[in-house]
Coordinates of C-alpha atoms and ligand atoms in Angstrom, one line a residue:
M988 CA -0.2 28.4 -7.0
R989 CA -2.0 25.1 -8.7
D990 CA -1.3 22.1 -10.5
I991 CA -5.0 22.6 -12.5
A992 CA -3.0 24.4 -15.4
P993 CA -3.8 24.3 -19.4
A994 CA -2.5 21.9 -22.1
I995 CA 1.1 22.5 -23.2
S996 CA 2.3 21.7 -26.5
P997 CA 6.0 20.4 -26.4
P998 CA 8.6 20.4 -29.4
K999 CA 9.0 17.7 -31.6
G1000 CA 11.3 14.9 -30.0
I1001 CA 9.8 15.7 -26.5
G1002 CA 6.9 13.9 -25.2
D1003 CA 6.2 11.7 -28.5
K1004 CA 7.8 8.3 -27.7
K1005 CA 4.9 6.5 -27.3
P1006 CA 5.3 2.5 -26.1
T1007 CA 4.7 -0.5 -27.9
N1008 CA 3.2 -2.7 -25.8
Q1009 CA -0.4 -2.8 -27.5
T1010 CA -1.8 -3.6 -24.1
V1011 CA -0.7 -0.3 -23.0
L1012 CA -1.9 1.5 -26.0
D1013 CA -5.4 0.2 -25.9
W1014 CA -5.3 1.2 -22.1
V1015 CA -4.2 5.0 -22.7
H1016 CA -6.8 5.2 -25.0
E1017 CA -9.7 4.0 -23.5
V1018 CA -8.7 6.4 -20.8
E1019 CA -8.0 9.2 -23.4
L1020 CA -12.0 8.5 -24.7
L1021 CA -13.1 9.0 -20.8
T1022 CA -11.0 11.9 -20.0
Q1023 CA -10.7 13.8 -23.4
P1024 CA -7.5 15.5 -22.9
E1025 CA -6.1 18.3 -25.3
N1026 CA -3.2 15.9 -25.8
I1027 CA -1.0 13.0 -24.8
F1028 CA 2.6 13.6 -23.4
W1029 CA 4.3 10.3 -23.6
C1030 CA 7.3 10.4 -20.7
D1031 CA 10.7 9.0 -21.6
G1032 CA 12.6 10.2 -18.3
S1033 CA 15.0 11.9 -20.3
D1034 CA 17.0 15.1 -18.7
R1035 CA 15.7 17.3 -21.9
E1036 CA 12.2 16.3 -21.3
N1037 CA 12.3 17.1 -17.4
E1038 CA 14.1 20.5 -18.3
F1039 CA 11.1 21.2 -20.7
L1040 CA 8.6 20.2 -18.0
I1041 CA 10.0 22.3 -15.1
E1042 CA 10.1 25.1 -17.7
Q1043 CA 6.4 25.1 -18.3
A1044 CA 5.7 24.5 -14.7
L1045 CA 7.5 27.7 -14.0
Q1046 CA 5.6 29.7 -16.5
Q1047 CA 2.6 28.1 -15.4
N1048 CA 3.3 29.0 -11.6
V1049 CA 2.9 25.3 -10.5
L1050 CA 6.4 25.7 -9.5
I1051 CA 8.8 28.8 -7.9
K1052 CA 12.2 28.4 -8.6
L1053 CA 14.5 28.7 -5.6
N1054 CA 17.7 30.6 -5.1
E1055 CA 20.3 29.1 -7.4
K1056 CA 23.3 29.6 -5.0
K1057 CA 21.7 28.8 -2.2
V1058 CA 19.7 25.6 -3.1
P1059 CA 20.5 24.6 -6.8
H1060 CA 18.2 23.0 -9.1
S1061 CA 15.6 23.2 -6.7
Y1062 CA 11.8 24.3 -6.9
L1063 CA 8.7 24.9 -4.3
H1064 CA 5.3 23.7 -4.8
R1065 CA 2.4 24.8 -2.8
S1066 CA -0.8 22.5 -3.0
N1067 CA -4.2 23.1 -2.4
P1068 CA -4.6 24.2 1.1
N1069 CA -7.5 21.6 1.7
D1070 CA -5.0 18.9 0.4
V1071 CA -1.9 18.4 2.4
A1072 CA -2.0 14.6 3.7
R1073 CA -3.1 11.3 2.7
V1074 CA -7.1 11.1 3.1
E1075 CA -7.5 7.5 4.7
Q1076 CA -11.2 7.9 5.0
F1077 CA -11.4 8.3 1.2
T1078 CA -9.0 5.5 0.3
F1079 CA -10.9 2.2 -0.9
I1080 CA -9.8 -1.2 -1.5
C1081 CA -12.1 -2.6 -4.4
T1082 CA -12.6 -6.4 -4.1
P1083 CA -15.0 -8.5 -5.0
T1084 CA -16.1 -9.1 -1.4
K1085 CA -16.2 -6.9 1.6
E1086 CA -13.9 -10.1 3.5
E1087 CA -11.2 -9.6 1.1
A1088 CA -10.8 -5.9 2.3
G1089 CA -11.0 -6.6 5.7
P1090 CA -12.0 -5.1 8.9
T1091 CA -9.2 -2.1 8.3
N1092 CA -9.8 -0.9 4.9
N1093 CA -12.9 0.8 3.4
W1094 CA -14.5 -1.0 0.7
S1095 CA -16.4 -0.9 -2.1
E1096 CA -17.8 -3.4 -4.8
P1097 CA -15.3 -2.7 -7.9
A1098 CA -18.1 -2.4 -10.4
E1099 CA -19.9 0.3 -8.5
M1100 CA -16.7 2.3 -7.7
Y1101 CA -15.7 2.3 -11.4
L1102 CA -18.9 3.6 -12.0
K1103 CA -18.5 6.5 -9.7
L1104 CA -15.3 7.1 -10.9
Q1105 CA -15.7 7.1 -14.7
T1106 CA -18.5 9.8 -14.1
M1107 CA -15.7 11.8 -12.3
L1108 CA -13.2 11.1 -14.7
K1109 CA -15.8 11.9 -17.6
G1110 CA -14.2 15.2 -20.0
A1111 CA -11.8 15.8 -16.9
M1112 CA -8.7 16.3 -18.8
R1113 CA -10.5 18.4 -21.3
G1114 CA -8.1 21.7 -22.3
R1115 CA -5.4 19.7 -20.3
T1116 CA -2.6 17.5 -21.1
M1117 CA -2.3 14.1 -20.4
F1118 CA 0.6 12.5 -19.5
V1119 CA 1.5 8.8 -19.3
I1120 CA 4.3 7.9 -17.2
P1121 CA 6.4 4.4 -17.5
Y1122 CA 8.3 3.6 -14.6
I1123 CA 10.0 0.6 -12.3
M1124 CA 9.7 -0.1 -8.7
G1125 CA 12.8 -2.0 -7.6
P1126 CA 16.3 -2.0 -9.0
P1127 CA 16.4 -2.6 -12.9
D1128 CA 17.6 -6.5 -12.6
S1129 CA 15.6 -7.4 -9.6
P1130 CA 13.3 -10.5 -9.7
L1131 CA 10.9 -8.5 -7.3
T1132 CA 10.8 -5.3 -9.7
K1133 CA 7.1 -4.2 -10.9
V1134 CA 6.6 -2.2 -13.8
G1135 CA 3.6 0.6 -13.5
F1136 CA 2.2 3.0 -15.6
E1137 CA 0.7 6.4 -14.4
I1138 CA -1.5 8.4 -16.1
T1139 CA -2.0 11.9 -14.7
D1140 CA -2.8 15.5 -15.5
S1141 CA -0.6 17.0 -13.2
K1142 CA 2.8 18.4 -14.3
Y1143 CA 4.0 18.4 -10.2
V1144 CA 3.2 14.4 -10.4
V1145 CA 5.3 13.6 -13.2
L1146 CA 8.3 15.6 -11.9
S1147 CA 8.0 13.9 -8.6
M1148 CA 7.6 10.3 -10.2
G1149 CA 10.8 11.5 -12.0
I1150 CA 12.5 11.7 -8.7
M1151 CA 10.8 9.0 -6.7
T1152 CA 10.9 5.8 -9.4
R1153 CA 13.1 4.9 -12.0
M1154 CA 11.2 6.5 -14.7
G1155 CA 10.7 6.1 -19.0
E1156 CA 12.7 3.7 -21.0
V1157 CA 14.0 1.1 -18.6
A1158 CA 10.1 0.5 -17.6
V1159 CA 9.2 0.3 -21.4
K1160 CA 12.1 -2.2 -21.8
R1161 CA 11.4 -4.4 -18.9
L1162 CA 7.8 -4.7 -19.9
G1163 CA 8.6 -5.1 -23.6
D1164 CA 5.7 -6.4 -26.2
D1165 CA 4.2 -9.5 -24.2
R1166 CA 0.4 -8.4 -24.2
N1167 CA -0.2 -10.6 -21.2
A1168 CA 3.0 -9.3 -19.0
E1169 CA 2.1 -8.1 -15.5
W1170 CA 2.1 -4.4 -15.0
N1171 CA 0.5 -1.7 -12.8
R1172 CA -2.2 0.5 -14.5
G1173 CA -2.8 4.0 -12.6
V1174 CA -4.8 6.8 -13.3
H1175 CA -4.7 10.0 -11.6
S1176 CA -6.7 13.2 -12.3
L1177 CA -6.9 16.5 -10.2
L1178 CA -10.3 17.0 -11.4
D1179 CA -11.1 20.5 -9.6
L1180 CA -9.4 19.2 -6.4
D1181 CA -12.9 19.5 -4.7
P1182 CA -12.6 17.5 -1.4
A1183 CA -16.3 16.2 -2.0
R1184 CA -15.0 14.3 -5.1
R1185 CA -11.4 13.0 -3.4
F1186 CA -11.2 9.2 -3.7
I1187 CA -7.8 7.1 -3.8
C1188 CA -9.4 3.5 -5.1
H1189 CA -7.2 0.2 -5.5
F1190 CA -8.5 -2.9 -7.4
P1191 CA -6.2 -5.6 -6.5
Q1192 CA -7.4 -8.2 -8.6
D1193 CA -7.1 -5.7 -11.7
N1194 CA -3.6 -4.7 -10.6
A1195 CA -5.2 -0.9 -11.2
I1196 CA -5.6 2.1 -9.2
I1197 CA -7.6 5.2 -10.0
S1198 CA -6.8 8.4 -7.8
V1199 CA -9.0 11.4 -8.1
G1200 CA -9.2 15.3 -6.6
S1201 CA -6.2 15.1 -4.6
G1202 CA -2.4 16.8 -5.6
Y1203 CA -1.0 15.4 -2.2
G1204 CA 1.9 12.8 -2.7
G1205 CA 0.5 10.1 -0.6
N1206 CA -2.3 10.2 -2.7
V1207 CA -0.9 10.6 -6.2
L1208 CA 2.3 9.3 -6.4
L1209 CA 0.7 6.1 -7.1
S1210 CA 4.0 4.2 -7.2
K1211 CA 4.1 4.6 -3.6
K1212 CA 1.6 3.8 -1.2
C1213 CA -0.9 3.0 -3.9
L1214 CA 1.4 0.3 -5.6
A1215 CA 4.6 -0.5 -3.0
L1216 CA 2.3 -1.0 -0.5
R1217 CA -1.4 -1.3 -0.9
I1218 CA -1.0 -3.5 -4.4
G1219 CA 2.3 -4.7 -3.4
S1220 CA 0.9 -6.0 -0.2
Y1221 CA -1.7 -8.1 -2.2
L1222 CA 0.8 -9.3 -4.8
A1223 CA 3.5 -10.2 -2.1
R1224 CA 0.7 -12.7 -0.3
K1225 CA -0.3 -14.2 -3.7
Q1226 CA 3.5 -14.4 -4.7
G1227 CA 4.9 -15.3 -1.7
W1228 CA 6.9 -12.4 -0.6
M1229 CA 6.4 -9.4 1.6
A1230 CA 5.5 -5.7 0.8
E1231 CA 6.3 -3.5 4.3
H1232 CA 6.2 -0.1 5.3
M1233 CA 9.6 -0.2 6.6
L1234 CA 13.1 1.7 6.2
I1235 CA 16.2 -0.7 5.5
L1236 CA 19.8 0.2 6.9
G1237 CA 23.1 -1.1 7.1
V1238 CA 25.0 -1.1 9.6
A1239 CA 29.0 -1.8 9.6
S1240 CA 31.5 -2.2 12.7
P1241 CA 34.8 -1.0 12.8
E1242 CA 36.1 -4.6 12.2
G1243 CA 34.0 -4.5 8.9
R1244 CA 31.0 -6.6 10.0
K1245 CA 27.8 -5.5 8.4
H1246 CA 24.1 -6.3 9.1
Y1247 CA 21.2 -5.0 7.7
V1248 CA 18.2 -4.1 9.6
A1249 CA 14.8 -3.2 8.6
A1250 CA 12.4 -1.2 10.8
A1251 CA 8.7 -0.3 10.3
F1252 CA 7.8 3.0 12.2
P1253 CA 4.4 4.5 11.5
S1254 CA 4.3 7.5 8.9
A1255 CA 6.5 10.7 10.4
C1256 CA 7.8 8.8 13.5
G1257 CA 11.3 9.2 12.0
K1258 CA 12.4 6.2 9.5
T1259 CA 14.4 8.7 7.2
N1260 CA 16.5 9.9 10.2
F1261 CA 17.2 6.7 11.5
A1262 CA 18.1 5.3 8.2
M1263 CA 20.5 8.2 7.8
L1264 CA 21.9 8.2 11.4
I1265 CA 25.1 9.2 12.0
P1266 CA 26.6 7.2 15.3
P1267 CA 27.7 9.5 18.1
K1268 CA 31.6 10.2 18.6
H1269 CA 31.8 7.5 21.0
F1270 CA 31.1 4.6 18.1
A1271 CA 34.1 5.9 16.0
G1272 CA 34.5 3.7 13.0
W1273 CA 30.8 2.4 13.0
K1274 CA 29.0 3.6 10.1
V1275 CA 25.2 3.3 9.2
T1276 CA 24.3 3.1 5.1
T1277 CA 20.8 3.9 3.7
V1278 CA 19.2 1.3 1.5
G1279 CA 15.4 2.5 1.6
D1280 CA 13.8 4.9 4.1
D1281 CA 9.9 4.0 3.8
I1282 CA 9.2 0.7 1.8
A1283 CA 10.9 -2.5 1.7
W1284 CA 10.1 -5.4 -0.4
M1285 CA 11.4 -9.0 0.8
Q1286 CA 11.7 -12.4 -0.9
I1287 CA 13.2 -15.7 0.7
R1288 CA 16.7 -16.6 -0.6
D1289 CA 18.4 -19.6 1.1
G1290 CA 16.5 -19.5 4.1
R1291 CA 16.8 -15.7 4.8
L1292 CA 14.9 -12.5 4.2
H1293 CA 16.6 -10.4 1.3
A1294 CA 14.9 -6.6 1.1
V1295 CA 15.3 -4.1 -1.7
N1296 CA 13.8 -0.7 -2.1
P1297 CA 11.6 -0.3 -4.7
E1298 CA 12.1 3.5 -4.7
N1299 CA 14.2 6.1 -6.2
G1300 CA 13.8 8.4 -3.8
Y1301 CA 13.0 9.8 -0.6
F1302 CA 9.3 11.9 0.0
G1303 CA 10.3 13.0 3.4
V1304 CA 8.7 15.3 6.4
V1305 CA 10.5 18.6 6.3
P1306 CA 9.8 20.4 9.7
G1307 CA 12.3 19.3 12.3
T1308 CA 14.9 18.3 9.6
S1309 CA 18.2 20.2 10.6
Y1310 CA 21.6 19.2 11.1
K1311 CA 21.1 18.5 14.6
S1312 CA 18.3 15.8 14.0
N1313 CA 19.6 14.9 10.3
P1314 CA 22.8 16.1 8.7
N1315 CA 22.5 13.3 6.1
A1316 CA 18.6 14.4 5.2
M1317 CA 20.0 18.2 5.3
K1318 CA 22.9 17.3 2.8
S1319 CA 20.7 15.4 0.8
I1320 CA 17.9 17.9 0.3
E1321 CA 20.5 21.1 -0.5
H1322 CA 20.0 20.7 -4.3
D1323 CA 18.1 18.7 -6.9
T1324 CA 14.9 18.9 -4.5
L1325 CA 11.5 19.3 -5.2
Y1326 CA 9.5 21.0 -2.1
T1327 CA 6.3 21.0 -1.0
N1328 CA 4.6 23.5 1.1
V1329 CA 7.5 25.1 2.7
A1330 CA 7.9 28.7 3.5
L1331 CA 9.9 30.8 1.0
T1332 CA 12.6 33.4 2.4
D1333 CA 12.5 36.7 0.8
D1334 CA 15.8 35.7 -0.8
G1335 CA 14.5 32.7 -2.5
D1336 CA 15.4 29.8 0.4
V1337 CA 13.6 27.4 1.9
W1338 CA 12.5 27.8 5.6
W1339 CA 10.5 25.3 8.0
E1340 CA 9.8 25.5 12.0
G1341 CA 13.0 23.4 13.2
K1342 CA 15.5 24.1 10.9
D1343 CA 18.9 25.2 11.8
G1344 CA 19.4 28.8 12.8
P1345 CA 17.2 31.9 13.8
P1346 CA 13.9 32.0 11.6
P1347 CA 13.5 34.7 8.9
L1348 CA 12.3 38.0 10.0
H1349 CA 10.1 37.6 7.0
A1350 CA 8.7 35.0 4.9
I1351 CA 5.9 33.5 2.5
D1352 CA 4.3 30.7 4.1
W1353 CA 3.2 27.6 2.8
R1354 CA 0.0 29.1 2.2
G1355 CA 1.4 32.1 0.0
N1356 CA 0.7 34.7 2.8
D1357 CA 3.2 37.0 4.7
W1358 CA 4.9 35.6 7.6
T1359 CA 6.9 36.7 10.5
P1360 CA 8.3 35.0 13.7
D1361 CA 5.1 36.9 15.3
S1362 CA 2.6 34.9 13.1
K1363 CA 0.4 32.7 15.0
E1364 CA 0.3 30.0 12.1
K1365 CA 3.3 28.0 10.9
A1366 CA 5.6 28.9 8.1
A1367 CA 5.5 25.4 6.5
H1368 CA 2.8 23.0 6.9
P1369 CA 3.3 20.0 9.5
N1370 CA 3.5 17.6 6.8
S1371 CA 5.3 19.6 4.1
R1372 CA 8.0 17.6 2.2
F1373 CA 10.5 17.1 0.3
A1374 CA 11.3 14.7 -2.9
T1375 CA 14.8 14.3 -3.3
P1376 CA 16.9 11.4 -5.4
M1377 CA 18.3 8.8 -3.4
R1378 CA 21.6 9.8 -5.3
N1379 CA 22.0 12.8 -3.2
N1380 CA 22.1 10.5 0.1
P1381 CA 26.1 11.1 1.5
V1382 CA 25.6 7.4 3.4
L1383 CA 23.7 5.6 0.3
D1384 CA 24.3 2.2 0.8
I1385 CA 26.7 0.2 -2.0
D1386 CA 24.3 -2.3 -2.5
V1387 CA 21.0 -0.5 -3.1
E1388 CA 20.9 -1.3 -6.4
K1389 CA 21.7 -5.2 -6.0
G1390 CA 18.8 -7.4 -7.6
E1391 CA 19.1 -9.7 -5.1
G1392 CA 18.5 -7.7 -2.2
V1393 CA 20.5 -7.2 1.3
P1394 CA 20.3 -9.9 3.7
I1395 CA 18.0 -8.7 7.0
S1396 CA 19.3 -9.8 10.4
A1397 CA 17.1 -8.0 12.3
I1398 CA 13.6 -6.7 11.9
I1399 CA 12.3 -3.7 14.3
F1400 CA 8.6 -2.6 15.4
G1401 CA 8.3 0.9 16.9
G1402 CA 5.6 3.5 17.5
R1403 CA 5.6 7.1 19.3
R1404 CA 4.2 6.0 22.8
S1405 CA 4.9 8.5 25.7
D1406 CA 4.5 5.2 28.1
T1407 CA 4.4 1.7 28.6
M1408 CA 6.7 0.6 26.0
P1409 CA 10.5 0.3 26.9
L1410 CA 13.1 1.8 24.9
V1411 CA 13.8 -1.7 23.4
F1412 CA 13.4 -5.5 23.9
E1413 CA 13.3 -8.5 21.5
A1414 CA 10.8 -11.1 21.1
F1415 CA 11.2 -14.8 22.1
D1416 CA 11.1 -16.1 18.5
W1417 CA 9.2 -15.2 15.2
N1418 CA 5.3 -15.5 16.0
H1419 CA 6.3 -13.6 19.3
G1420 CA 7.6 -11.0 17.0
V1421 CA 4.5 -11.2 14.4
Y1422 CA 2.5 -10.7 17.8
L1423 CA 4.4 -7.6 18.6
G1424 CA 3.8 -6.5 15.1
A1425 CA 0.5 -6.9 15.0
T1426 CA -0.4 -5.1 18.3
M1427 CA 1.8 -2.2 17.7
A1428 CA 0.5 1.6 18.4
S1429 CA 1.4 4.8 17.9
E1430 CA 0.4 8.6 18.2
T1431 CA -1.5 9.5 15.2
T1432 CA 0.9 12.4 13.1
A1433 CA 0.3 15.1 10.4
A1434 CA 1.0 12.7 7.9
A1435 CA -2.8 11.9 7.4
T1436 CA -5.6 14.1 7.8
G1437 CA -7.3 13.6 11.3
A1438 CA -6.9 14.5 14.7
V1439 CA -2.9 13.9 16.0
G1440 CA -1.3 12.6 18.7
Q1441 CA -4.2 10.0 19.4
V1442 CA -3.0 6.4 19.9
R1443 CA -4.2 4.2 17.5
R1444 CA -3.2 0.6 16.8
D1445 CA -1.3 0.3 13.7
P1446 CA -0.2 -3.4 13.0
M1447 CA 3.3 -3.3 11.5
A1448 CA 2.7 0.1 10.4
M1449 CA 0.8 -1.0 7.8
L1450 CA -2.9 0.2 8.9
P1451 CA -3.5 2.6 6.0
F1452 CA -1.5 0.4 3.5
C1453 CA -2.4 -3.5 3.9
G1454 CA -4.5 -4.0 0.6
Y1455 CA -6.4 -6.9 1.8
N1456 CA -7.9 -8.5 5.0
I1457 CA -5.2 -7.7 7.8
G1458 CA -6.0 -11.2 9.5
D1459 CA -4.9 -12.7 6.2
Y1460 CA -2.0 -10.4 6.3
F1461 CA -1.2 -11.8 10.0
R1462 CA -1.3 -15.3 8.3
H1463 CA 0.8 -14.2 5.5
W1464 CA 3.5 -13.2 8.4
I1465 CA 3.1 -16.6 10.3
A1466 CA 3.6 -18.5 7.1
I1467 CA 6.9 -16.8 5.9
G1468 CA 7.9 -17.5 9.4
K1469 CA 7.7 -21.2 8.8
R1470 CA 9.5 -20.7 5.3
L1471 CA 12.7 -19.3 7.4
S1472 CA 15.2 -21.6 8.3
N1473 CA 17.1 -18.4 9.4
P1474 CA 14.7 -15.7 10.6
P1475 CA 15.8 -12.1 11.4
L1476 CA 15.4 -11.5 15.0
I1477 CA 12.7 -9.1 15.7
F1478 CA 12.5 -6.3 18.2
N1479 CA 10.3 -3.2 19.7
V1480 CA 11.6 0.0 19.9
N1481 CA 10.4 3.4 21.5
W1482 CA 12.1 6.5 21.2
F1483 CA 9.3 8.6 22.5
R1484 CA 8.5 7.4 26.0
K1485 CA 8.1 10.1 28.4
S1486 CA 8.6 10.9 32.2
E1487 CA 5.9 11.9 34.3
D1488 CA 6.6 15.8 33.9
G1489 CA 6.3 15.3 30.1
K1490 CA 9.7 15.3 29.2
F1491 CA 11.3 12.8 26.5
L1492 CA 13.5 10.1 28.6
W1493 CA 15.9 9.4 25.0
P1494 CA 17.9 12.2 23.2
G1495 CA 16.9 9.9 20.2
F1496 CA 18.8 10.7 16.7
G1497 CA 22.4 9.7 16.6
D1498 CA 22.3 8.1 20.1
N1499 CA 19.5 5.6 18.6
M1500 CA 22.9 3.8 17.5
R1501 CA 23.0 2.8 20.9
V1502 CA 19.8 0.7 20.7
L1503 CA 21.1 -0.4 17.3
K1504 CA 24.2 -1.6 18.7
W1505 CA 22.4 -3.7 21.2
I1506 CA 20.5 -5.0 18.4
I1507 CA 23.5 -6.0 16.3
D1508 CA 25.2 -7.8 19.6
R1509 CA 21.9 -9.6 20.1
C1510 CA 22.1 -11.0 16.4
E1511 CA 25.6 -11.9 17.0
K1512 CA 25.0 -13.6 20.2
T1513 CA 27.0 -11.3 22.1
G1514 CA 24.7 -9.0 23.8
G1515 CA 23.3 -9.3 27.2
A1516 CA 19.6 -9.6 28.1
A1517 CA 17.1 -10.5 31.0
E1518 CA 13.8 -12.4 30.4
S1519 CA 10.5 -10.6 31.2
P1520 CA 7.0 -10.9 30.4
I1521 CA 7.5 -8.7 27.6
G1522 CA 10.2 -10.4 25.9
W1523 CA 14.2 -10.0 26.1
L1524 CA 15.0 -6.8 27.9
P1525 CA 18.4 -5.1 28.4
S1526 CA 19.5 -3.9 31.5
P1527 CA 21.5 -0.6 31.8
H1528 CA 24.7 -2.3 31.5
D1529 CA 23.7 -4.2 28.2
V1530 CA 23.6 -1.2 26.3
D1531 CA 26.5 0.8 25.6
L1532 CA 25.5 4.6 27.6
E1533 CA 29.1 5.9 27.6
E1534 CA 29.5 9.3 27.2
L1535 CA 25.3 9.7 27.1
D1536 CA 24.4 12.8 29.1
V1537 CA 21.5 11.3 30.5
E1538 CA 20.5 10.9 34.4
H1539 CA 20.6 7.0 35.5
K1540 CA 17.4 6.9 36.6
C1541 CA 16.1 7.9 33.4
I1542 CA 17.9 4.9 31.9
V1543 CA 16.3 2.4 34.5
E1544 CA 12.8 3.9 33.5
I1545 CA 12.8 4.2 30.1
L1546 CA 14.3 0.4 29.8
G1547 CA 11.4 -0.5 32.5
V1548 CA 8.5 -2.3 32.1
D1549 CA 5.3 -0.7 34.3
H1550 CA 3.0 -3.5 35.1
E1551 CA 0.3 -1.2 36.0
E1552 CA 0.3 0.3 32.4
W1553 CA 1.2 -3.2 30.9
Q1554 CA -2.2 -4.5 32.1
K1555 CA -3.9 -1.6 30.4
E1556 CA -1.9 -2.6 27.4
L1557 CA -2.9 -6.2 27.5
D1558 CA -6.5 -4.9 28.0
A1559 CA -6.2 -2.4 24.6
H1560 CA -4.3 -5.9 22.8
K1561 CA -7.5 -7.8 23.6
K1562 CA -10.1 -4.8 22.4
F1563 CA -8.3 -4.2 19.4
F1564 CA -8.5 -8.0 18.0
E1565 CA -11.7 -8.0 19.0
S1566 CA -12.4 -4.9 17.1
L1567 CA -11.1 -6.9 14.1
G1568 CA -14.3 -9.1 14.2
G1569 CA -12.9 -12.8 14.5
V1570 CA -10.1 -12.3 11.7
V1571 CA -7.2 -12.7 14.1
P1572 CA -5.4 -16.1 13.5
E1573 CA -5.2 -18.4 16.5
V1574 CA -1.6 -18.4 16.9
L1575 CA -1.9 -14.7 17.9
L1576 CA -4.7 -15.0 20.2
K1577 CA -2.7 -17.6 22.0
Q1578 CA 0.4 -15.4 21.9
R1579 CA -1.8 -12.8 24.0
E1580 CA -3.0 -15.1 26.4
Q1581 CA 0.6 -16.5 27.1
L1582 CA 1.7 -12.7 27.7
A1583 CA -1.3 -12.5 30.2
K1584 CA 0.1 -15.4 31.9
R1585 CA 3.5 -14.5 32.3
F1586 CA 2.5 -11.3 34.0
A1587 CA 0.2 -13.5 36.3
E1588 CA 2.9 -15.5 36.8
I1589 CA 5.4 -12.8 38.0
T1590 CA 2.9 -10.9 40.4
K1591 CA 1.8 -14.5 42.0
Ligands
OXD2397 C1 4.8 8.7 4.2 C2 3.6 8.3 4.9 O1 4.3 9.8 2.7 O2 3.9 7.0 5.5 O3 5.8 8.1 3.7 O4 2.6 9.0 4.8
MN2398 MN1 5.7 6.2 5.1

């Protein structure tokens, strides 16, 4: 099943609603002349259009219909096996100077890259339909909301964008006819899915993205990583707001007090699970609600950070999702869901490693081959995905559409670390919190191509997503802090610490509510903590551990700071800062010195 498919001819009334903004029309014409499609399909985001495109995608084998009784209105797509994750090595920030892209990005001079891409795009859509997708990122009435247009020759992209963004009329209206209005231009072509001609390129100064040679969501749903994070972070710095790789959740106490929390974890480290958390029985009356599971756009209002989720759906990792790990995600993906690279059972249902119940006796794996429980290969790809609309989420926050955003009480950073990092601790102040984010590290996952399980520094979980110089990004964080009269408290968490014999010390999932509760207690100034060299640390009695079946010695271990490990960590921070070649702001270098001094003082 591949997405490269011949042109389609829609009936009258479908695919013919041209927007009126002349700048958009001129740009589409330019891309048409270059790529030479058979025809142009102007998307309006209507149900009729969606039904028509699904029908075509089924006929062309781009999608498989799943069992209507088991997973209503849901489909399976298989991507090319060489194309299953983000390709960081082929992702470029194209700015006039290399310094603007900074030490963490691949850089190319814009004119050179435009030329290279234009050569590849020449005639690339011959015999294909070119789709023009208008969309907005952010709630319709938010001052933060951005308009984008994506041109693509992939039906899978159109159908996914219909889930992940607010697409169609709403964008055309918001843009209006002003020829100078701000909007993002995105061009995507599958080309021939040859990995040697796969490039994801950003031109921040032009508010433009060109992505070629891939069909994987993170590379081709240009609204998401490309606009909402890479171009978004560039615009955010210029315009004085923040674009972050963060989930946003609401947490309400039984008495009805409510806080919002934003959390930055790297890809495939449990943001969706945390954003949909169900508190354990002991926390009767507490409720967690989701604003977003991947991206937060934040602005300052009345001295406080307020966040919106720019997306309209969830593009989550499937393996490991179960009624045990995330019942709300399971309910969300039981209908109206577009699956990619999971296994197909003989009765037309979907299956993946970690799903509840026994594995099927036979299935078709993500590559389209026969699979049985004895097979050596995984049935679902480790980075197989669901795309599901936000409205499917049973715990969707009531203020998810609020244009001004929700006020943020706490920011959490966290990575996947087998050692060193305790379960939770709190920064002494904003700048110390920025240091925690800047030195964050995590073991790599299948969300990007490359080795899995290696510790890499991933500042604010933005390493693959910061669209400009990381040193300036750190400076932007520090500058935002100065403008906040009521800044959120900043925390670091680690659900993944292991004992010496390699077992997880903390159960995670719903029990993370215990950590969240301590964080809320700290925000309300009722939570206990002890000062330590790394920040404010809870003692076991500060965290509500009632009815938790974990040995006390494990709790002591996971809440503790191992000085030897931290000496190595301090060295790693130093090496990381040095590897950035002098761009790290003085404030953060000082934070490192102070951290080293605090350790030295207690070992005196
Ligand atoms: C994602 C990612 O898909 O971070 O959200 O890779
Ligand atoms: Mn992500």
